[in-house]
Short mmCIF file of C-alpha atoms in Angstrom, two decimals:
data_model
loop_
_atom_site.label_atom_id
_atom_site.label_comp_id
_atom_site.label_asym_id
_atom_site.label_seq_id
_atom_site.Cartn_x
_atom_site.Cartn_y
_atom_site.Cartn_z
CA MET A 1 20.46 -5.98 -1.49
CA ALA A 2 21.54 -8.97 -3.53
CA ILE A 3 25.27 -9.04 -3.86
CA ASP A 4 26.55 -11.45 -6.58
CA ASP A 5 28.48 -14.49 -5.57
CA ALA A 6 31.55 -13.24 -7.43
CA THR A 7 32.14 -10.95 -4.48
CA THR A 8 32.06 -13.70 -1.84
CA ALA A 9 35.56 -14.91 -2.54
CA SER A 10 36.91 -11.33 -2.08
CA ALA A 11 35.19 -10.66 1.21
CA THR A 12 37.58 -9.68 3.85
CA LEU A 13 37.46 -8.04 7.26
CA PRO A 14 36.42 -4.35 7.16
CA GLY A 15 39.43 -2.16 7.67
CA SER A 16 41.89 -5.05 7.00
CA ASP A 17 45.31 -4.10 5.45
CA GLU A 18 44.67 -5.64 2.18
CA GLU A 19 41.86 -4.69 -0.12
CA PRO A 20 41.13 -7.24 -2.82
CA ALA A 21 40.93 -6.41 -6.52
CA PRO A 22 37.56 -5.72 -8.09
CA PRO A 23 35.85 -8.85 -9.17
CA THR A 24 35.74 -9.70 -12.81
CA THR A 25 32.61 -10.76 -14.80
CA SER A 26 32.16 -12.90 -17.72
CA GLY A 27 28.88 -11.85 -19.39
CA GLY A 28 27.63 -9.01 -21.48
CA GLY A 29 29.61 -6.32 -23.24
CA SER A 30 32.48 -4.07 -22.06
CA ALA A 31 30.12 -1.43 -20.72
CA TRP A 32 28.32 -3.92 -18.52
CA THR A 33 31.57 -5.45 -17.29
CA ALA A 34 32.72 -2.07 -16.17
CA LEU A 35 29.35 -0.98 -14.69
CA ARG A 36 28.55 -4.11 -12.81
CA PRO A 37 31.12 -3.60 -9.97
CA LEU A 38 29.93 0.00 -9.64
CA LEU A 39 26.29 -1.13 -9.48
CA LEU A 40 27.14 -3.81 -6.99
CA ARG A 41 28.84 -1.37 -4.69
CA LEU A 42 25.86 1.23 -4.95
CA HIS A 43 23.37 -1.60 -4.38
CA PHE A 44 25.34 -2.78 -1.29
CA TYR A 45 25.53 0.73 0.37
CA ALA A 46 22.07 1.76 -0.59
CA GLY A 47 20.56 -1.42 0.64
CA LEU A 48 22.62 -1.62 3.91
CA LEU A 49 22.07 1.92 4.92
CA THR A 50 18.55 2.74 3.74
CA ALA A 51 17.02 -0.66 4.59
CA PRO A 52 16.05 0.47 8.13
CA PHE A 53 13.87 3.15 6.68
CA LEU A 54 12.44 0.70 4.07
CA LEU A 55 11.73 -1.82 6.94
CA VAL A 56 9.92 0.78 9.00
CA ALA A 57 7.96 2.10 5.98
CA ALA A 58 7.04 -1.52 5.03
CA LEU A 59 5.85 -2.55 8.52
CA SER A 60 3.81 0.54 9.09
CA GLY A 61 2.43 0.25 5.62
CA LEU A 62 1.50 -3.35 6.26
CA LEU A 63 -0.46 -2.29 9.40
CA TYR A 64 -2.15 0.58 7.55
CA SER A 65 -3.36 -1.67 4.73
CA LEU A 66 -5.13 -3.82 7.20
CA SER A 67 -6.66 -0.87 9.07
CA PHE A 68 -9.52 -0.49 6.64
CA GLN A 69 -11.21 -3.73 7.54
CA ALA A 70 -10.26 -3.24 11.27
CA GLU A 71 -12.09 0.05 11.22
CA LYS A 72 -15.24 -1.65 10.14
CA VAL A 73 -15.01 -3.90 13.14
CA ILE A 74 -13.96 -1.50 15.76
CA TYR A 75 -16.33 1.26 14.75
CA THR A 76 -19.36 -0.87 13.78
CA HIS A 77 -21.71 0.98 16.11
CA GLU A 78 -20.90 4.35 14.60
CA LEU A 79 -20.75 3.26 11.02
CA GLU A 80 -23.63 0.97 10.72
CA ALA A 81 -27.41 1.44 11.50
CA PRO A 82 -30.44 -1.06 11.42
CA PRO A 83 -32.32 -0.54 8.12
CA GLY A 84 -35.69 1.09 8.42
CA ASP A 85 -38.66 1.76 6.33
CA ARG A 86 -38.04 5.43 5.42
CA THR A 87 -35.13 7.77 5.91
CA ARG A 88 -35.44 11.09 7.58
CA PRO A 89 -34.80 14.35 5.72
CA LEU A 90 -31.01 15.08 5.58
CA ASP A 91 -31.65 18.57 7.10
CA GLU A 92 -33.30 16.86 10.08
CA GLN A 93 -30.30 14.47 10.51
CA VAL A 94 -27.92 17.43 10.37
CA GLU A 95 -30.10 19.16 13.03
CA ALA A 96 -29.74 16.25 15.35
CA ALA A 97 -25.96 16.60 15.09
CA ARG A 98 -26.08 20.25 15.77
CA ASP A 99 -28.28 19.65 18.83
CA ALA A 100 -25.70 17.00 20.18
CA HIS A 101 -22.76 19.49 19.66
CA PRO A 102 -24.04 23.04 19.69
CA GLY A 103 -20.54 24.39 19.83
CA GLY A 104 -19.49 22.92 16.53
CA THR A 105 -20.05 24.37 13.02
CA VAL A 106 -21.30 21.94 10.32
CA THR A 107 -19.01 22.02 7.33
CA ALA A 108 -19.92 18.93 5.27
CA VAL A 109 -22.36 16.07 5.26
CA TRP A 110 -21.80 12.48 3.87
CA PRO A 111 -25.31 11.14 3.36
CA ALA A 112 -25.61 7.34 4.25
CA PRO A 113 -24.06 5.43 1.26
CA GLY A 114 -26.01 2.22 1.93
CA LYS A 115 -29.22 0.85 3.56
CA ASP A 116 -27.39 -0.15 6.66
CA ARG A 117 -24.95 2.74 7.01
CA THR A 118 -25.12 6.01 8.98
CA THR A 119 -24.98 9.59 7.87
CA ARG A 120 -21.71 11.30 8.75
CA VAL A 121 -21.87 15.04 9.71
CA LEU A 122 -18.53 16.70 9.83
CA MET A 123 -18.14 19.74 12.09
CA SER A 124 -15.31 22.07 12.84
CA ALA A 125 -14.39 22.93 16.37
CA PRO A 126 -11.73 25.00 18.08
CA ASP A 127 -9.96 22.02 19.50
CA MET A 128 -9.72 20.11 16.24
CA GLY A 129 -6.19 19.92 14.76
CA GLU A 130 -5.25 20.60 11.07
CA SER A 131 -7.17 18.59 8.55
CA ARG A 132 -9.38 17.10 11.26
CA SER A 133 -13.09 17.29 11.83
CA LEU A 134 -15.48 15.98 14.43
CA ALA A 135 -17.52 13.30 12.63
CA VAL A 136 -21.01 12.83 14.09
CA PHE A 137 -22.76 9.61 13.06
CA VAL A 138 -26.54 9.85 12.69
CA ASP A 139 -29.00 7.05 12.13
CA PRO A 140 -30.69 8.06 8.80
CA TYR A 141 -34.00 6.33 9.82
CA THR A 142 -34.40 7.77 13.33
CA ALA A 143 -32.16 10.87 13.37
CA GLU A 144 -30.55 9.41 16.43
CA VAL A 145 -26.83 10.27 17.07
CA ARG A 146 -24.88 6.90 17.31
CA GLY A 147 -21.54 8.46 18.33
CA GLU A 148 -18.85 10.71 17.29
CA LEU A 149 -15.16 10.22 16.29
CA THR A 150 -12.35 12.36 14.96
CA SER A 151 -12.19 12.19 11.16
CA TYR A 152 -8.98 13.02 9.23
CA GLY A 153 -8.63 14.21 5.63
CA SER A 154 -10.87 13.86 2.57
CA SER A 155 -10.82 10.04 2.88
CA GLY A 156 -12.55 10.28 6.27
CA ALA A 157 -9.98 8.21 8.18
CA LEU A 158 -11.13 7.38 11.73
CA PRO A 159 -8.75 7.44 14.76
CA LEU A 160 -7.17 3.95 14.14
CA ARG A 161 -6.42 4.47 10.49
CA THR A 162 -5.24 8.11 11.17
CA TRP A 163 -2.78 6.92 13.80
CA LEU A 164 -1.40 4.32 11.49
CA ASP A 165 -1.30 6.71 8.56
CA GLU A 166 0.75 9.23 10.50
CA LEU A 167 3.12 6.42 11.72
CA HIS A 168 3.68 5.43 8.21
CA ARG A 169 4.03 9.08 6.93
CA ASP A 170 6.17 10.68 9.61
CA LEU A 171 6.50 8.35 12.69
CA HIS A 172 4.41 10.94 14.62
CA LEU A 173 7.27 13.36 14.48
CA GLY A 174 5.74 15.91 12.11
CA ASP A 175 7.73 17.55 9.36
CA LEU A 176 10.95 16.18 10.66
CA GLY A 177 9.66 12.59 10.58
CA ARG A 178 8.52 13.12 6.95
CA ASN A 179 12.14 12.93 5.92
CA TYR A 180 12.22 9.34 6.80
CA SER A 181 9.47 8.30 4.43
CA GLU A 182 10.78 10.52 1.66
CA LEU A 183 14.18 9.06 2.01
CA ALA A 184 12.71 5.53 1.88
CA ALA A 185 10.73 6.36 -1.19
CA SER A 186 13.60 8.15 -2.94
CA TRP A 187 15.87 5.04 -2.56
CA LEU A 188 13.30 2.34 -3.00
CA TRP A 189 13.28 2.47 -6.83
CA VAL A 190 17.05 2.75 -7.01
CA VAL A 191 17.60 -0.38 -4.84
CA ALA A 192 14.74 -2.28 -6.76
CA LEU A 193 15.93 -1.49 -10.28
CA GLY A 194 19.60 -2.07 -9.31
CA GLY A 195 18.86 -5.36 -7.77
CA LEU A 196 16.65 -6.42 -10.69
CA LEU A 197 19.49 -5.66 -13.19
CA LEU A 198 22.02 -7.51 -11.20
CA TRP A 199 19.75 -10.47 -10.81
CA ALA A 200 18.79 -10.58 -14.47
CA ARG A 201 22.38 -10.46 -15.63
CA ARG A 202 23.57 -13.41 -13.48
CA ARG A 203 24.56 -16.67 -15.26
CA ARG A 204 22.26 -19.49 -14.22
CA ALA A 205 21.78 -23.07 -15.49
CA ARG A 206 18.00 -22.82 -15.70
CA LYS A 207 15.93 -19.84 -16.73
CA ARG A 208 13.31 -20.75 -14.16
CA ALA A 209 15.78 -19.77 -11.55
CA LEU A 210 15.17 -16.13 -12.47
CA VAL A 211 11.67 -16.13 -11.02
CA LEU A 212 11.63 -19.17 -8.74
CA PRO A 213 14.03 -20.02 -5.87
CA GLU A 214 16.48 -22.90 -6.67
CA ARG A 215 16.28 -26.08 -4.80
CA GLY A 216 19.14 -27.86 -3.09
CA LEU A 217 21.00 -24.60 -2.13
CA SER A 218 22.12 -23.69 1.36
CA GLY A 219 23.52 -20.78 3.30
CA ARG A 220 23.90 -17.46 1.52
CA ARG A 221 23.23 -18.91 -1.87
CA LYS A 222 19.84 -20.11 -0.77
CA THR A 223 19.11 -16.74 0.64
CA LEU A 224 20.21 -15.02 -2.45
CA SER A 225 17.88 -17.26 -4.51
CA TRP A 226 14.90 -16.35 -2.44
CA HIS A 227 15.93 -12.60 -2.37
CA GLY A 228 16.38 -12.34 -6.15
CA ALA A 229 13.26 -14.35 -7.14
CA ALA A 230 11.08 -12.43 -4.75
CA GLY A 231 12.49 -9.16 -6.05
CA VAL A 232 11.48 -10.01 -9.60
CA TRP A 233 7.89 -10.67 -8.53
CA THR A 234 7.63 -7.46 -6.48
CA VAL A 235 9.70 -4.91 -8.40
CA LEU A 236 6.76 -3.41 -10.34
CA GLY A 237 4.77 -2.88 -7.16
CA LEU A 238 7.82 -1.49 -5.41
CA LEU A 239 8.32 0.97 -8.20
CA ALA A 240 4.71 2.04 -8.03
CA LEU A 241 4.91 2.60 -4.29
CA SER A 242 8.11 4.71 -4.74
CA ALA A 243 6.55 6.85 -7.49
CA THR A 244 3.28 7.48 -5.83
CA GLY A 245 4.85 8.01 -2.43
CA LEU A 246 7.08 10.77 -3.76
CA THR A 247 4.11 12.63 -5.29
CA TRP A 248 3.09 13.98 -1.81
CA SER A 249 6.54 13.96 -0.21
CA ARG A 250 7.91 17.22 1.27
CA TYR A 251 10.67 18.12 -1.17
CA ALA A 252 10.38 15.83 -4.11
CA GLY A 253 6.62 16.30 -4.11
CA GLU A 254 7.14 19.98 -4.72
CA ASN A 255 9.31 19.28 -7.81
CA ILE A 256 6.83 16.77 -9.09
CA GLY A 257 3.94 19.23 -8.51
CA ARG A 258 5.71 21.98 -10.53
CA ILE A 259 6.42 19.66 -13.41
CA GLN A 260 2.90 18.47 -13.35
CA ASP A 261 1.57 21.95 -13.37
CA SER A 262 3.94 22.99 -16.23
CA LEU A 263 2.52 20.20 -18.25
CA GLY A 264 -1.11 21.15 -17.59
CA GLY A 265 -1.73 18.20 -15.48
CA SER A 266 -2.88 19.97 -12.30
CA THR A 267 -6.20 18.81 -10.80
CA PRO A 268 -9.06 21.30 -11.70
CA VAL A 269 -11.42 22.60 -9.13
CA VAL A 270 -15.16 23.28 -9.53
CA ALA A 271 -16.05 27.01 -9.49
CA ALA A 272 -18.41 27.48 -6.53
CA ALA A 273 -18.07 31.27 -5.97
CA LEU A 274 -21.44 33.11 -5.58
CA ASP A 275 -22.53 36.38 -6.96
CA PRO A 276 -22.66 38.59 -3.84
CA SER A 277 -25.93 40.22 -5.02
CA ARG A 278 -27.66 36.78 -5.08
CA ALA A 279 -26.00 34.99 -2.08
CA GLY A 280 -28.60 33.54 0.17
CA GLY A 281 -31.40 35.28 -1.76
CA ASP A 282 -31.39 38.21 0.68
CA GLY A 283 -28.12 40.00 0.54
CA HIS A 284 -27.00 38.83 3.92
CA ALA A 285 -24.50 36.19 2.93
CA GLU A 286 -22.12 36.99 5.79
CA HIS A 287 -24.62 36.43 8.54
CA GLY A 288 -26.51 33.27 7.60
CA GLY A 289 -29.83 32.76 6.12
CA ASP A 290 -32.38 30.83 8.21
CA GLY A 291 -32.63 33.30 11.17
CA ASP A 292 -31.69 30.95 14.08
CA GLY A 293 -28.39 32.63 14.66
CA ARG A 294 -26.46 29.21 14.79
CA HIS A 295 -25.22 28.99 11.20
CA GLU A 296 -22.26 30.59 9.41
CA GLY A 297 -22.48 31.58 5.79
CA HIS A 298 -25.45 29.71 4.08
CA GLU A 299 -25.39 26.67 6.35
CA GLY A 300 -28.83 25.21 6.19
CA ALA A 301 -30.30 28.23 4.34
CA GLY A 302 -32.18 28.57 1.11
CA ILE A 303 -33.03 25.45 -0.67
CA GLY A 304 -31.53 23.16 2.03
CA LEU A 305 -29.51 20.07 1.82
CA ASP A 306 -32.16 17.71 0.52
CA LYS A 307 -32.96 19.94 -2.42
CA ALA A 308 -29.22 20.42 -3.14
CA LEU A 309 -28.75 16.64 -3.15
CA GLU A 310 -31.76 16.21 -5.44
CA VAL A 311 -30.32 18.72 -7.94
CA ALA A 312 -27.00 16.95 -7.92
CA ARG A 313 -28.64 13.61 -8.59
CA GLU A 314 -30.71 15.00 -11.39
CA ARG A 315 -27.37 15.87 -13.03
CA GLY A 316 -25.99 12.34 -12.42
CA VAL A 317 -23.71 13.06 -9.58
CA GLY A 318 -23.63 10.20 -7.15
CA VAL A 319 -26.39 8.19 -9.00
CA GLU A 320 -23.99 5.21 -9.78
CA SER A 321 -21.63 5.24 -6.81
CA GLY A 322 -24.05 6.31 -3.94
CA GLU A 323 -21.14 7.80 -2.06
CA ILE A 324 -21.42 11.65 -1.87
CA ALA A 325 -20.00 14.42 0.16
CA VAL A 326 -21.87 17.72 0.40
CA THR A 327 -19.86 20.76 1.53
CA LEU A 328 -22.10 23.39 2.96
CA PRO A 329 -22.05 27.01 1.62
CA ALA A 330 -19.49 29.28 3.34
CA ASP A 331 -17.01 32.04 2.62
CA GLY A 332 -19.03 33.22 -0.50
CA ASN A 333 -19.40 29.71 -2.09
CA GLY A 334 -22.47 27.64 -2.77
CA TYR A 335 -23.11 24.00 -2.08
CA VAL A 336 -20.47 21.69 -3.44
CA VAL A 337 -21.57 18.15 -4.08
CA LYS A 338 -18.91 15.62 -5.11
CA GLU A 339 -18.72 11.97 -5.47
CA THR A 340 -16.28 10.18 -3.19
CA ASP A 341 -16.31 6.60 -4.53
CA LYS A 342 -12.63 6.08 -4.88
CA LEU A 343 -13.19 2.33 -5.17
CA TRP A 344 -13.73 3.08 -8.90
CA PRO A 345 -12.00 6.47 -9.40
CA VAL A 346 -14.20 7.33 -12.48
CA HIS A 347 -16.92 8.21 -9.89
CA LEU A 348 -15.47 11.50 -8.88
CA ASP A 349 -17.76 14.19 -10.47
CA THR A 350 -18.41 17.41 -8.80
CA ILE A 351 -21.11 20.09 -8.94
CA ALA A 352 -21.61 23.52 -7.34
CA ILE A 353 -25.14 24.67 -6.54
CA ASP A 354 -26.41 28.09 -5.66
CA PRO A 355 -28.08 27.85 -2.20
CA ALA A 356 -30.62 30.53 -2.95
CA ASP A 357 -32.46 29.00 -5.89
CA GLY A 358 -30.71 25.62 -6.77
CA ASP A 359 -29.19 26.87 -9.96
CA VAL A 360 -26.07 24.95 -11.04
CA LEU A 361 -23.03 27.22 -10.71
CA ASP A 362 -20.54 24.83 -12.34
CA GLU A 363 -20.07 21.14 -13.08
CA LEU A 364 -16.82 19.21 -13.24
CA ARG A 365 -16.65 15.71 -14.59
CA PHE A 366 -13.75 13.46 -13.78
CA ALA A 367 -13.68 12.45 -17.42
CA ASP A 368 -12.64 16.02 -18.19
CA HIS A 369 -9.71 16.00 -15.93
CA PRO A 370 -6.21 16.05 -17.61
CA VAL A 371 -4.62 12.71 -17.99
CA LEU A 372 -1.80 13.48 -15.62
CA ALA A 373 -4.41 14.56 -12.95
CA LYS A 374 -6.24 11.19 -13.46
CA LEU A 375 -3.19 9.09 -13.15
CA THR A 376 -2.03 11.04 -9.97
CA ARG A 377 -5.45 10.57 -8.39
CA PHE A 378 -5.54 6.79 -9.29
CA GLY A 379 -1.98 6.26 -8.20
CA ILE A 380 -2.46 7.91 -4.87
CA ASP A 381 -5.65 6.08 -4.14
CA LEU A 382 -3.92 2.83 -5.02
CA HIS A 383 -1.05 3.62 -2.60
CA MET A 384 -3.54 4.46 0.13
CA GLY A 385 -5.63 1.41 -0.33
CA LEU A 386 -8.68 3.35 -1.41
CA ALA A 387 -9.04 2.18 -5.02
CA LEU A 388 -10.30 -1.25 -5.73
CA GLY A 389 -11.09 -1.87 -2.17
CA LEU A 390 -10.24 -5.04 -0.44
CA ALA A 391 -8.27 -6.50 -3.33
CA ASN A 392 -5.97 -3.62 -3.30
CA GLN A 393 -5.53 -3.61 0.43
CA LEU A 394 -4.58 -7.31 0.36
CA ALA A 395 -2.10 -6.61 -2.48
CA LEU A 396 -0.51 -3.81 -0.52
CA ALA A 397 -0.26 -6.05 2.49
CA ALA A 398 1.44 -8.78 0.55
CA LEU A 399 3.75 -6.28 -1.14
CA ALA A 400 4.69 -4.74 2.32
CA ALA A 401 5.38 -8.27 3.67
CA CYS A 402 7.49 -9.16 0.66
CA LEU A 403 9.58 -5.99 1.27
CA VAL A 404 10.00 -6.85 4.79
CA ALA A 405 11.36 -10.30 3.71
CA LEU A 406 13.64 -8.76 1.06
CA VAL A 407 15.24 -6.55 3.70
CA VAL A 408 15.67 -9.36 6.17
CA TRP A 409 17.23 -11.63 3.53
CA GLY A 410 19.47 -8.83 2.41
CA TYR A 411 20.82 -8.29 5.87
CA ARG A 412 21.19 -12.08 6.28
CA MET A 413 23.40 -12.24 3.11
CA TRP A 414 25.48 -9.42 4.42
CA TRP A 415 25.99 -11.22 7.75
CA LEU A 416 26.80 -14.51 5.94
CA ARG A 417 29.55 -12.83 4.02
CA ARG A 418 31.45 -11.87 7.19
CA PRO A 419 34.91 -13.49 7.71
CA THR A 420 34.95 -16.30 10.20
CA GLY A 421 37.73 -17.84 12.26
CA THR A 422 38.80 -14.46 13.78
CA GLU A 423 38.27 -12.96 17.22
CA ARG A 424 37.47 -9.51 15.69
CA PHE A 425 34.00 -8.49 14.82
CA GLY A 426 33.53 -8.83 10.98
CA ALA A 427 30.77 -8.31 8.50
CA GLY A 428 30.27 -8.64 4.75
CA ARG A 429 32.03 -5.86 2.88
CA PRO A 430 31.02 -4.32 -0.56
CA VAL A 431 32.90 -4.57 -3.86
CA PRO A 432 36.18 -2.84 -3.51
CA ARG A 433 36.65 0.90 -4.35
CA GLY A 434 37.62 2.27 -7.73
CA ALA A 435 34.98 0.53 -9.83
CA TRP A 436 34.01 3.91 -11.30
CA ARG A 437 37.45 4.38 -12.83
CA ARG A 438 36.91 1.30 -15.04
CA VAL A 439 33.69 2.70 -16.58
CA PRO A 440 34.31 4.03 -20.12
CA LEU A 441 34.20 7.84 -20.28
CA PRO A 442 31.37 7.98 -22.88
CA VAL A 443 29.30 5.96 -20.33
CA LEU A 444 30.62 7.62 -17.16
CA LEU A 445 29.85 11.25 -18.07
CA PRO A 446 26.21 10.76 -19.00
CA LEU A 447 25.80 8.60 -15.94
CA ALA A 448 27.27 11.25 -13.67
CA ALA A 449 24.98 13.98 -15.31
CA VAL A 450 21.85 11.72 -14.84
CA THR A 451 22.89 11.18 -11.23
CA ALA A 452 23.29 14.81 -10.51
CA LEU A 453 19.93 15.65 -12.14
CA THR A 454 18.20 12.89 -10.14
CA GLY A 455 19.87 14.05 -6.90
CA TRP A 456 18.60 17.60 -7.53
CA PHE A 457 15.10 16.44 -8.31
CA LEU A 458 15.04 14.01 -5.38
CA PRO A 459 16.90 16.19 -2.66
CA LEU A 460 17.07 13.61 0.00
CA LEU A 461 18.39 11.00 -2.36
CA GLY A 462 21.11 13.34 -3.48
CA ILE A 463 22.11 14.36 -0.15
CA SER A 464 22.24 10.89 1.24
CA LEU A 465 24.23 9.74 -1.85
CA LEU A 466 26.73 12.41 -1.14
CA GLY A 467 26.90 11.14 2.37
CA PHE A 468 27.58 7.68 1.18
CA LEU A 469 30.42 9.01 -0.95
CA VAL A 470 31.98 10.91 1.91
CA LEU A 471 31.65 7.87 4.18
CA ASP A 472 33.30 5.74 1.48
CA VAL A 473 36.13 8.24 1.09
CA LEU A 474 36.78 8.24 4.92
CA LEU A 475 36.77 4.46 5.13
CA GLY A 476 39.25 4.34 2.24
CA ALA A 477 41.45 6.90 3.85
CA LEU A 478 41.32 4.93 7.10
CA ALA A 479 42.21 1.61 5.32
CA ALA A 480 45.17 3.39 3.54
CA ARG A 481 46.48 4.69 6.84
CA ARG A 482 46.35 1.31 8.40
CA ARG A 483 48.27 -0.13 5.43
CA ARG A 484 50.99 2.50 5.93
CA THR A 485 51.12 1.83 9.65
CA ALA A 486 51.46 -1.93 9.01
CA ALA A 487 54.26 -1.26 6.46
#
């Protein structure tokens, strides 16, 4: 929300009778001279009115980025097991989970990814919400159940991270709350790029002042120096957060998905459908296959989990990463074994296996994914703190803290620009209206077209921008009325 010092001299009380003339600038060509006041006004309003959403997103994102390590401490008993001499068969571990929760249906199994880690058995149950499973943690050496927790999504987020994730995504308000995060992501890149352009075009005695705060300043100029320099260091990260956050937003995400699909960048899915005549090896695919009456589909039938995992590893799935998720046969599909090591997104191969005889139905290597699908996967995992592990999580925490500081500094500059020496409440005001009329027509028309297209593609940005314009017109009409009354 950096506002150039050229506007300071023209700051008056909001709603005052006289509105100062637009500031003049001395650098650049005529186009920049005309665009700069318009950009200042947009940056002011966008920063002032959307900063609360950015602040909430940054604070909740900061907490979420720290939740990965917190989970390891809070849920140590469930996640870790004392190393033993020999692991029990995976089918036996799953059976222990079934015995502990006979009312649940096993849907997937995550074998222990390390010598001191537990096996995670995911079960569906009637009381589980959408995208949630009951995660039963089993000691792979003793087949003892060490606990159970609610697991969310494909990343296996446990209750703490799930709660913080929902706070960041929708403030625990459901679809209505998702509008807040989409609005923040839609405006973040506008505010970041606008601020960077304004800061880069400022006249300064030393070039180092572009990236480092200047010494010897005080008041608003000192705050502006810190705000601008920090913005330069964080702008790329903020743009990345904005872009990746929009990919799974409610409205803009749909538009992005359609474009990605039209460009052939959709994420492929392994073909796991079975031939009905071979399903389960006995033609009774719909009723289970091992005769104990407790399993749906092919759960635990045929070759079994251990053999399916052996087939997958023979094909190289999970050999390098060690992190695997096995989806059990159901709804006419075979075993699906996929790598889940998002620390290095190249380890995301998938294989489908016939539960009757262990034949490979299909293989899908991450290397064969379209480039756009790879970039989307990597970008989302970076945004969520899954890729690159602790280094990424610390970087996200630092980026979120910087965004909080940028918002606070921006509001401080706004407050310091308020008129003083008056009994009326006053606060800093934006560049005066009418800046767009000074923009050359060959620049204004393409700019208006790009703005309209962007507002259509990012609906919440377009709607809120229209709201800013309506508010601005109303404030202008109110100021004009006051001037006429005073006259």
